[in-house]
């Protein structure tokens, strides 16, 4: 009899352990490197390879964290830092130029387990703006710091500070000259009307990451140089919680890329979470409705990545392409640039 009970207890414990380790392994990481006019016809094989390698490196950085039992928050930060250090993407090192030839960067991070969030806007000296955003979340009572104050805070918080010249890249400088030329022609045509800040015809190269970790916690992070030729301290959607970035364990984690003004006006990321929570839509339907219907209907464009607690992934975009990819604990991995 004793033997019987003992074997029942041992089997129960083993089953429990197996179930736990099954759960333990379930995680998903999704990244984007911007949406926009990304056409195969204008891409060289070398360029395409470089983008794929950049996305792969970012996925691997976050995967390493999650596979070691790390937090979603650490994973999204790790992935974003890799993309920020890569000059191909419009964030950190590859940031676009403002109208007056500066690089002003925005970033945000959000922890879905407690709705804590941190953001910086218009920083010019922080090597990895996402680390400054995280420091705002963890070391202050605030959610967003801007401009010179944000740079000063980042330095005090121990973030790596660089000379603004670190952010200079030839392709982005040339893009600014082109945008300025087009702008001046447009201004003449439009008789002095103040246009949208930036030139939205250029591809959006913002970077983003969302993840669900083995504990079922969600996190989202977004980092960007904004839009080429932006003026007057313009800030886009990326650092605005609920617009370009949002995470809530109860619904989903979202990171956006596209024409920021429209994402702000649609409260894009939170609108998707609300559809999941209040309209009981699945993640794909919620994300598709916002990106494929509401966004173009208003005149905007772009895309986003989203993940929910179950590891469901959505990556809709209404542009020609979006640098994107995901990796799961099962080993399933996808990296894509163009439309299907
Ligand atoms: N959403 C960004 C902004 O408006 C641009 C981008 O996605 O590349 O600042």
mmCIF file of C-alpha atoms and ligand atoms in Angstrom:
data_model
loop_
_atom_site.group_PDB
_atom_site.id
_atom_site.type_symbol
_atom_site.label_atom_id
_atom_site.label_comp_id
_atom_site.label_asym_id
_atom_site.label_seq_id
_atom_site.Cartn_x
_atom_site.Cartn_y
_atom_site.Cartn_z
ATOM 1 C CA UNK A 1 0.000 0.000 0.000
ATOM 2 C CA UNK A 2 2.801 2.380 1.054
ATOM 3 C CA UNK A 3 4.631 1.569 -2.155
ATOM 4 C CA UNK A 4 1.511 2.376 -4.150
ATOM 5 C CA UNK A 5 1.069 5.798 -2.509
ATOM 6 C CA UNK A 6 4.744 6.534 -2.931
ATOM 7 C CA UNK A 7 4.614 5.776 -6.653
ATOM 8 C CA UNK A 8 1.445 7.890 -7.032
ATOM 9 C CA UNK A 9 3.172 10.824 -5.326
ATOM 10 C CA UNK A 10 6.341 10.434 -7.431
ATOM 11 C CA UNK A 11 4.321 10.248 -10.677
ATOM 12 C CA UNK A 12 2.354 13.322 -9.639
ATOM 13 C CA UNK A 13 5.577 15.256 -8.944
ATOM 14 C CA UNK A 14 7.115 14.160 -12.239
ATOM 15 C CA UNK A 15 4.007 15.156 -14.180
ATOM 16 C CA UNK A 16 3.986 18.511 -12.447
ATOM 17 C CA UNK A 17 7.645 19.053 -13.238
ATOM 18 C CA UNK A 18 7.089 18.137 -16.881
ATOM 19 C CA UNK A 19 4.148 20.523 -17.117
ATOM 20 C CA UNK A 20 6.163 23.281 -15.499
ATOM 21 C CA UNK A 21 9.170 22.791 -17.743
ATOM 22 C CA UNK A 22 6.775 22.693 -20.714
ATOM 23 C CA UNK A 23 5.431 26.078 -19.683
ATOM 24 C CA UNK A 24 8.880 27.312 -18.841
ATOM 25 C CA UNK A 25 10.067 26.916 -22.395
ATOM 26 C CA UNK A 26 7.294 28.941 -23.993
ATOM 27 C CA UNK A 27 8.475 32.373 -25.078
ATOM 28 C CA UNK A 28 8.235 34.527 -28.188
ATOM 29 C CA UNK A 29 10.218 37.529 -29.401
ATOM 30 C CA UNK A 30 9.180 39.729 -32.351
ATOM 31 C CA UNK A 31 11.208 42.570 -33.859
ATOM 32 C CA UNK A 32 10.890 45.195 -36.598
ATOM 33 C CA UNK A 33 13.386 47.452 -38.309
ATOM 34 C CA UNK A 34 10.910 49.864 -39.876
ATOM 35 C CA UNK A 35 8.270 49.872 -42.603
ATOM 36 C CA UNK A 36 8.022 51.869 -45.822
ATOM 37 C CA UNK A 37 8.804 51.870 -49.516
ATOM 38 C CA UNK A 38 10.980 48.789 -49.345
ATOM 39 C CA UNK A 39 11.002 47.147 -52.764
ATOM 40 C CA UNK A 40 12.942 44.116 -53.931
ATOM 41 C CA UNK A 41 13.588 45.953 -57.210
ATOM 42 C CA UNK A 42 15.571 48.687 -55.433
ATOM 43 C CA UNK A 43 17.497 46.327 -53.157
ATOM 44 C CA UNK A 44 20.880 44.809 -54.021
ATOM 45 C CA UNK A 45 21.623 41.247 -52.836
ATOM 46 C CA UNK A 46 24.371 42.636 -50.566
ATOM 47 C CA UNK A 47 22.019 45.149 -48.962
ATOM 48 C CA UNK A 48 19.344 42.536 -48.467
ATOM 49 C CA UNK A 49 21.872 40.213 -46.853
ATOM 50 C CA UNK A 50 23.036 42.984 -44.518
ATOM 51 C CA UNK A 51 19.471 43.734 -43.404
ATOM 52 C CA UNK A 52 18.756 40.043 -42.850
ATOM 53 C CA UNK A 53 21.949 39.703 -40.825
ATOM 54 C CA UNK A 54 21.018 42.760 -38.748
ATOM 55 C CA UNK A 55 17.585 41.331 -37.961
ATOM 56 C CA UNK A 56 19.074 37.913 -37.207
ATOM 57 C CA UNK A 57 21.588 39.409 -34.757
ATOM 58 C CA UNK A 58 18.827 41.324 -32.969
ATOM 59 C CA UNK A 59 16.657 38.194 -32.715
ATOM 60 C CA UNK A 60 19.564 36.170 -31.352
ATOM 61 C CA UNK A 61 20.380 38.790 -28.699
ATOM 62 C CA UNK A 62 16.833 38.689 -27.333
ATOM 63 C CA UNK A 63 16.523 34.921 -27.755
ATOM 64 C CA UNK A 64 19.617 34.384 -25.610
ATOM 65 C CA UNK A 65 18.015 36.337 -22.771
ATOM 66 C CA UNK A 66 14.673 34.528 -22.994
ATOM 67 C CA UNK A 67 16.202 31.081 -23.438
ATOM 68 C CA UNK A 68 18.205 31.564 -20.242
ATOM 69 C CA UNK A 69 14.980 32.291 -18.356
ATOM 70 C CA UNK A 70 15.464 36.060 -18.592
ATOM 71 C CA UNK A 71 12.699 38.663 -18.560
ATOM 72 C CA UNK A 72 10.829 39.969 -21.610
ATOM 73 C CA UNK A 73 11.942 43.458 -20.569
ATOM 74 C CA UNK A 74 15.621 42.492 -20.775
ATOM 75 C CA UNK A 75 15.068 40.679 -24.063
ATOM 76 C CA UNK A 76 13.447 43.631 -25.836
ATOM 77 C CA UNK A 77 16.163 45.976 -24.580
ATOM 78 C CA UNK A 78 18.890 43.578 -25.773
ATOM 79 C CA UNK A 79 17.358 43.309 -29.251
ATOM 80 C CA UNK A 80 16.853 47.061 -29.575
ATOM 81 C CA UNK A 81 20.454 47.814 -28.585
ATOM 82 C CA UNK A 82 21.731 45.601 -31.413
ATOM 83 C CA UNK A 83 19.505 47.438 -33.903
ATOM 84 C CA UNK A 84 20.482 50.847 -32.476
ATOM 85 C CA UNK A 85 24.161 50.009 -33.011
ATOM 86 C CA UNK A 86 23.518 49.016 -36.632
ATOM 87 C CA UNK A 87 23.763 52.021 -39.034
ATOM 88 C CA UNK A 88 21.246 50.414 -41.413
ATOM 89 C CA UNK A 89 18.340 51.190 -39.086
ATOM 90 C CA UNK A 90 16.911 54.581 -38.175
ATOM 91 C CA UNK A 91 17.702 54.455 -34.464
ATOM 92 C CA UNK A 92 20.883 55.086 -32.485
ATOM 93 C CA UNK A 93 23.851 55.016 -34.875
ATOM 94 C CA UNK A 94 21.697 55.092 -38.040
ATOM 95 C CA UNK A 95 19.374 57.895 -36.973
ATOM 96 C CA UNK A 96 18.076 60.301 -39.608
ATOM 97 C CA UNK A 97 18.829 64.042 -39.595
ATOM 98 C CA UNK A 98 16.582 66.889 -38.539
ATOM 99 C CA UNK A 99 16.108 69.938 -40.766
ATOM 100 C CA UNK A 100 18.967 71.702 -38.986
ATOM 101 C CA UNK A 101 21.337 68.756 -39.412
ATOM 102 C CA UNK A 102 21.091 67.170 -35.975
ATOM 103 C CA UNK A 103 20.150 63.693 -34.779
ATOM 104 C CA UNK A 104 17.338 63.832 -32.224
ATOM 105 C CA UNK A 105 16.272 60.425 -30.982
ATOM 106 C CA UNK A 106 13.145 59.101 -29.269
ATOM 107 C CA UNK A 107 12.688 55.800 -27.420
ATOM 108 C CA UNK A 108 10.274 54.074 -25.065
ATOM 109 C CA UNK A 109 10.004 50.851 -23.104
ATOM 110 C CA UNK A 110 7.060 49.337 -21.227
ATOM 111 C CA UNK A 111 6.706 46.487 -18.757
ATOM 112 C CA UNK A 112 3.380 44.693 -19.238
ATOM 113 C CA UNK A 113 3.520 43.078 -15.794
ATOM 114 C CA UNK A 114 3.044 46.356 -13.911
ATOM 115 C CA UNK A 115 2.316 48.959 -16.638
ATOM 116 C CA UNK A 116 5.513 50.807 -15.769
ATOM 117 C CA UNK A 117 6.967 52.756 -18.670
ATOM 118 C CA UNK A 118 9.862 55.052 -19.518
ATOM 119 C CA UNK A 119 10.606 57.255 -22.508
ATOM 120 C CA UNK A 120 13.008 59.867 -23.821
ATOM 121 C CA UNK A 121 12.441 62.312 -26.667
ATOM 122 C CA UNK A 122 14.894 64.430 -28.613
ATOM 123 C CA UNK A 123 18.091 63.078 -27.037
ATOM 124 C CA UNK A 124 21.283 63.869 -28.934
ATOM 125 C CA UNK A 125 24.141 62.277 -26.989
ATOM 126 C CA UNK A 126 22.893 58.904 -25.718
ATOM 127 C CA UNK A 127 24.457 55.997 -27.628
ATOM 128 C CA UNK A 128 21.523 53.692 -26.869
ATOM 129 C CA UNK A 129 18.388 55.759 -26.215
ATOM 130 C CA UNK A 130 16.507 52.621 -25.124
ATOM 131 C CA UNK A 131 18.766 52.334 -22.052
ATOM 132 C CA UNK A 132 17.905 55.930 -21.173
ATOM 133 C CA UNK A 133 14.182 55.145 -21.537
ATOM 134 C CA UNK A 134 14.592 52.179 -19.216
ATOM 135 C CA UNK A 135 16.477 54.329 -16.716
ATOM 136 C CA UNK A 136 13.588 56.830 -16.742
ATOM 137 C CA UNK A 137 11.241 53.935 -15.933
ATOM 138 C CA UNK A 138 13.389 52.451 -13.193
ATOM 139 C CA UNK A 139 15.159 55.432 -11.650
ATOM 140 C CA UNK A 140 12.600 58.251 -11.728
ATOM 141 C CA UNK A 141 8.966 58.846 -10.883
ATOM 142 C CA UNK A 142 8.375 60.079 -14.420
ATOM 143 C CA UNK A 143 7.431 58.475 -17.696
ATOM 144 C CA UNK A 144 8.994 60.833 -20.259
ATOM 145 C CA UNK A 145 11.999 63.174 -20.265
ATOM 146 C CA UNK A 146 12.861 65.392 -23.221
ATOM 147 C CA UNK A 147 15.752 67.242 -24.840
ATOM 148 C CA UNK A 148 18.775 68.509 -22.929
ATOM 149 C CA UNK A 149 17.261 67.422 -19.613
ATOM 150 C CA UNK A 150 16.907 63.858 -20.855
ATOM 151 C CA UNK A 151 20.536 63.861 -22.049
ATOM 152 C CA UNK A 152 21.681 65.175 -18.674
ATOM 153 C CA UNK A 153 19.641 62.552 -16.829
ATOM 154 C CA UNK A 154 20.977 59.741 -19.060
ATOM 155 C CA UNK A 155 24.532 60.761 -18.226
ATOM 156 C CA UNK A 156 23.791 60.798 -14.504
ATOM 157 C CA UNK A 157 22.050 57.433 -14.804
ATOM 158 C CA UNK A 158 25.221 55.895 -16.259
ATOM 159 C CA UNK A 159 24.158 55.496 -19.899
ATOM 160 C CA UNK A 160 26.941 55.590 -22.506
ATOM 161 C CA UNK A 161 27.282 59.173 -23.751
ATOM 162 C CA UNK A 162 28.822 59.976 -27.138
ATOM 163 C CA UNK A 163 29.670 63.073 -29.141
ATOM 164 C CA UNK A 164 26.728 63.883 -31.462
ATOM 165 C CA UNK A 165 29.110 63.312 -34.408
ATOM 166 C CA UNK A 166 28.918 59.576 -33.572
ATOM 167 C CA UNK A 167 25.479 59.557 -35.216
ATOM 168 C CA UNK A 168 26.675 60.940 -38.561
ATOM 169 C CA UNK A 169 26.226 58.556 -41.484
ATOM 170 C CA UNK A 170 26.651 59.495 -45.132
ATOM 171 C CA UNK A 171 23.401 57.900 -46.463
ATOM 172 C CA UNK A 172 21.277 59.724 -43.851
ATOM 173 C CA UNK A 173 23.018 63.024 -44.615
ATOM 174 C CA UNK A 174 22.329 62.581 -48.334
ATOM 175 C CA UNK A 175 18.695 61.701 -47.540
ATOM 176 C CA UNK A 176 18.379 65.010 -45.684
ATOM 177 C CA UNK A 177 19.731 66.985 -48.642
ATOM 178 C CA UNK A 178 17.264 65.229 -50.939
ATOM 179 C CA UNK A 179 14.364 65.812 -48.550
ATOM 180 C CA UNK A 180 15.251 69.503 -48.229
ATOM 181 C CA UNK A 181 15.343 69.910 -51.979
ATOM 182 C CA UNK A 182 11.953 68.223 -52.379
ATOM 183 C CA UNK A 183 10.628 70.277 -49.492
ATOM 184 C CA UNK A 184 11.654 73.547 -51.098
ATOM 185 C CA UNK A 185 10.069 72.553 -54.418
ATOM 186 C CA UNK A 186 6.885 71.555 -52.582
ATOM 187 C CA UNK A 187 6.838 74.766 -50.604
ATOM 188 C CA UNK A 188 6.999 76.784 -53.763
ATOM 189 C CA UNK A 189 4.198 74.719 -55.239
ATOM 190 C CA UNK A 190 2.099 74.875 -52.117
ATOM 191 C CA UNK A 191 2.615 78.588 -51.664
ATOM 192 C CA UNK A 192 4.258 78.448 -48.263
ATOM 193 C CA UNK A 193 1.940 75.954 -46.579
ATOM 194 C CA UNK A 194 3.626 74.317 -43.598
ATOM 195 C CA UNK A 195 3.906 70.640 -44.463
ATOM 196 C CA UNK A 196 3.913 67.632 -42.187
ATOM 197 C CA UNK A 197 7.259 67.531 -40.388
ATOM 198 C CA UNK A 198 9.698 65.218 -42.095
ATOM 199 C CA UNK A 199 9.362 63.581 -45.449
ATOM 200 C CA UNK A 200 7.044 60.644 -45.230
ATOM 201 C CA UNK A 201 8.005 59.210 -48.596
ATOM 202 C CA UNK A 202 11.251 57.899 -47.151
ATOM 203 C CA UNK A 203 11.236 54.498 -45.597
ATOM 204 C CA UNK A 204 10.578 54.463 -41.890
ATOM 205 C CA UNK A 205 13.491 52.742 -40.166
ATOM 206 C CA UNK A 206 12.394 52.847 -36.566
ATOM 207 C CA UNK A 207 13.239 49.697 -34.609
ATOM 208 C CA UNK A 208 11.013 47.809 -32.211
ATOM 209 C CA UNK A 209 10.758 44.640 -30.157
ATOM 210 C CA UNK A 210 7.972 42.911 -28.244
ATOM 211 C CA UNK A 211 8.205 39.728 -26.209
ATOM 212 C CA UNK A 212 6.440 37.323 -23.898
ATOM 213 C CA UNK A 213 8.777 35.494 -21.534
ATOM 214 C CA UNK A 214 8.599 32.110 -19.790
ATOM 215 C CA UNK A 215 6.772 33.710 -16.849
ATOM 216 C CA UNK A 216 4.004 35.031 -19.110
ATOM 217 C CA UNK A 217 5.148 38.650 -18.820
ATOM 218 C CA UNK A 218 4.957 40.988 -21.810
ATOM 219 C CA UNK A 219 7.209 43.909 -22.748
ATOM 220 C CA UNK A 220 7.521 46.377 -25.633
ATOM 221 C CA UNK A 221 10.283 48.725 -26.761
ATOM 222 C CA UNK A 222 10.689 51.173 -29.650
ATOM 223 C CA UNK A 223 13.593 53.416 -30.676
ATOM 224 C CA UNK A 224 13.900 55.895 -33.531
ATOM 225 C CA UNK A 225 15.646 58.863 -35.068
ATOM 226 C CA UNK A 226 12.178 60.016 -36.162
ATOM 227 C CA UNK A 227 11.548 61.334 -39.647
ATOM 228 C CA UNK A 228 14.113 62.841 -42.020
ATOM 229 C CA UNK A 229 14.018 66.647 -42.121
ATOM 230 C CA UNK A 230 11.828 66.960 -39.003
ATOM 231 C CA UNK A 231 11.596 70.481 -37.597
ATOM 232 C CA UNK A 232 10.899 72.464 -34.449
ATOM 233 C CA UNK A 233 11.607 69.654 -31.984
ATOM 234 C CA UNK A 234 9.040 67.365 -33.595
ATOM 235 C CA UNK A 235 8.396 64.154 -31.639
ATOM 236 C CA UNK A 236 6.774 61.111 -33.236
ATOM 237 C CA UNK A 237 4.758 58.223 -31.869
ATOM 238 C CA UNK A 238 7.616 55.949 -30.779
ATOM 239 C CA UNK A 239 8.147 57.447 -27.281
ATOM 240 C CA UNK A 240 4.460 58.081 -26.643
ATOM 241 C CA UNK A 241 3.021 55.321 -24.477
ATOM 242 C CA UNK A 242 -0.159 53.995 -26.079
ATOM 243 C CA UNK A 243 0.697 55.412 -29.519
ATOM 244 C CA UNK A 244 3.935 53.788 -30.730
ATOM 245 C CA UNK A 245 4.643 51.570 -27.742
ATOM 246 C CA UNK A 246 2.441 49.661 -25.291
ATOM 247 C CA UNK A 247 2.489 46.477 -23.196
ATOM 248 C CA UNK A 248 -0.050 44.961 -20.818
ATOM 249 C CA UNK A 249 0.041 41.357 -19.627
ATOM 250 C CA UNK A 250 -3.759 41.246 -19.912
ATOM 251 C CA UNK A 251 -3.800 42.005 -23.616
ATOM 252 C CA UNK A 252 -0.679 42.387 -25.741
ATOM 253 C CA UNK A 253 2.620 44.145 -26.387
ATOM 254 C CA UNK A 254 2.887 46.430 -29.434
ATOM 255 C CA UNK A 255 5.655 48.419 -31.167
ATOM 256 C CA UNK A 256 4.891 50.618 -34.191
ATOM 257 C CA UNK A 257 6.664 52.117 -37.181
ATOM 258 C CA UNK A 258 5.297 54.544 -39.733
ATOM 259 C CA UNK A 259 4.077 58.079 -40.134
ATOM 260 C CA UNK A 260 4.080 58.989 -36.456
ATOM 261 C CA UNK A 261 1.482 61.757 -36.510
ATOM 262 C CA UNK A 262 -1.183 59.268 -37.614
ATOM 263 C CA UNK A 263 -0.161 56.686 -35.038
ATOM 264 C CA UNK A 264 -0.477 59.331 -32.318
ATOM 265 C CA UNK A 265 -3.914 60.421 -33.498
ATOM 266 C CA UNK A 266 -5.121 56.798 -33.628
ATOM 267 C CA UNK A 267 -3.516 55.944 -30.243
ATOM 268 C CA UNK A 268 -2.431 52.941 -32.268
ATOM 269 C CA UNK A 269 -0.866 50.537 -29.767
ATOM 270 C CA UNK A 270 -3.478 51.045 -27.033
ATOM 271 C CA UNK A 271 -6.324 50.839 -29.545
ATOM 272 C CA UNK A 272 -5.154 47.337 -30.426
ATOM 273 C CA UNK A 273 -4.963 46.358 -26.744
ATOM 274 C CA UNK A 274 -8.466 47.776 -26.210
ATOM 275 C CA UNK A 275 -9.859 45.777 -29.104
ATOM 276 C CA UNK A 276 -8.391 42.634 -27.555
ATOM 277 C CA UNK A 277 -9.676 43.502 -24.059
ATOM 278 C CA UNK A 278 -13.083 45.042 -24.682
ATOM 279 C CA UNK A 279 -14.160 43.749 -28.091
ATOM 280 C CA UNK A 280 -12.621 40.305 -27.412
ATOM 281 C CA UNK A 281 -10.947 40.351 -30.818
ATOM 282 C CA UNK A 282 -7.984 38.090 -31.440
ATOM 283 C CA UNK A 283 -4.620 39.795 -31.833
ATOM 284 C CA UNK A 284 -4.441 39.422 -35.617
ATOM 285 C CA UNK A 285 -7.919 40.856 -36.228
ATOM 286 C CA UNK A 286 -7.326 43.739 -33.812
ATOM 287 C CA UNK A 287 -3.964 44.657 -35.368
ATOM 288 C CA UNK A 288 -5.283 44.266 -38.927
ATOM 289 C CA UNK A 289 -8.284 46.481 -38.309
ATOM 290 C CA UNK A 290 -6.081 49.301 -37.032
ATOM 291 C CA UNK A 291 -3.223 49.019 -39.546
ATOM 292 C CA UNK A 292 -5.011 47.904 -42.705
ATOM 293 C CA UNK A 293 -8.247 49.913 -42.284
ATOM 294 C CA UNK A 294 -8.115 52.787 -39.775
ATOM 295 C CA UNK A 295 -4.568 53.928 -40.607
ATOM 296 C CA UNK A 296 -4.902 54.223 -44.410
ATOM 297 C CA UNK A 297 -8.433 55.632 -44.023
ATOM 298 C CA UNK A 298 -6.931 58.557 -42.137
ATOM 299 C CA UNK A 299 -4.176 59.015 -44.746
ATOM 300 C CA UNK A 300 -1.282 57.494 -42.814
ATOM 301 C CA UNK A 301 0.866 54.444 -43.412
ATOM 302 C CA UNK A 302 3.217 52.079 -41.622
ATOM 303 C CA UNK A 303 3.103 48.846 -39.678
ATOM 304 C CA UNK A 304 3.633 47.250 -36.303
ATOM 305 C CA UNK A 305 4.527 44.108 -34.425
ATOM 306 C CA UNK A 306 2.460 42.603 -31.614
ATOM 307 C CA UNK A 307 2.484 39.564 -29.356
ATOM 308 C CA UNK A 308 0.074 38.273 -26.721
ATOM 309 C CA UNK A 309 0.476 36.044 -23.674
ATOM 310 C CA UNK A 310 -0.170 32.908 -25.724
ATOM 311 C CA UNK A 311 2.673 33.808 -28.060
ATOM 312 C CA UNK A 312 0.393 34.759 -30.967
ATOM 313 C CA UNK A 313 2.237 37.091 -33.332
ATOM 314 C CA UNK A 314 0.866 39.855 -35.598
ATOM 315 C CA UNK A 315 3.057 41.854 -38.003
ATOM 316 C CA UNK A 316 0.697 43.842 -40.288
ATOM 317 C CA UNK A 317 1.821 46.758 -42.490
ATOM 318 C CA UNK A 318 0.142 48.798 -45.210
ATOM 319 C CA UNK A 319 3.397 49.884 -46.872
ATOM 320 C CA UNK A 320 5.445 48.054 -49.540
ATOM 321 C CA UNK A 321 7.512 46.281 -46.925
ATOM 322 C CA UNK A 322 8.575 46.049 -43.308
ATOM 323 C CA UNK A 323 11.790 44.636 -41.886
ATOM 324 C CA UNK A 324 10.476 42.097 -39.424
ATOM 325 C CA UNK A 325 10.973 38.751 -37.764
ATOM 326 C CA UNK A 326 10.186 36.565 -34.821
ATOM 327 C CA UNK A 327 11.667 33.666 -32.914
ATOM 328 C CA UNK A 328 9.926 31.232 -30.602
ATOM 329 C CA UNK A 329 11.076 28.861 -27.883
ATOM 330 C CA UNK A 330 10.177 26.008 -30.246
ATOM 331 C CA UNK A 331 12.987 27.180 -32.514
ATOM 332 C CA UNK A 332 10.539 28.497 -35.139
ATOM 333 C CA UNK A 333 12.117 31.560 -36.731
ATOM 334 C CA UNK A 334 10.925 33.923 -39.459
ATOM 335 C CA UNK A 335 12.732 36.903 -41.015
ATOM 336 C CA UNK A 336 11.025 38.872 -43.803
ATOM 337 C CA UNK A 337 11.337 42.171 -45.618
ATOM 338 C CA UNK A 338 8.773 42.368 -48.412
ATOM 339 C CA UNK A 339 5.077 41.580 -48.754
ATOM 340 C CA UNK A 340 4.265 37.841 -48.964
HETATM 341 N N1 LIG B 1 7.227 56.371 -36.377
HETATM 342 C C1 LIG B 1 8.455 57.100 -36.490
HETATM 343 C C2 LIG B 1 8.164 58.572 -36.290
HETATM 344 O O1 LIG B 1 7.156 59.054 -36.762
HETATM 345 C C3 LIG B 1 9.127 56.929 -37.795
HETATM 346 C C4 LIG B 1 9.444 55.503 -38.162
HETATM 347 O O2 LIG B 1 8.657 54.614 -37.888
HETATM 348 O O3 LIG B 1 10.495 55.263 -38.754
HETATM 349 O O4 LIG B 1 8.968 59.237 -35.682
#
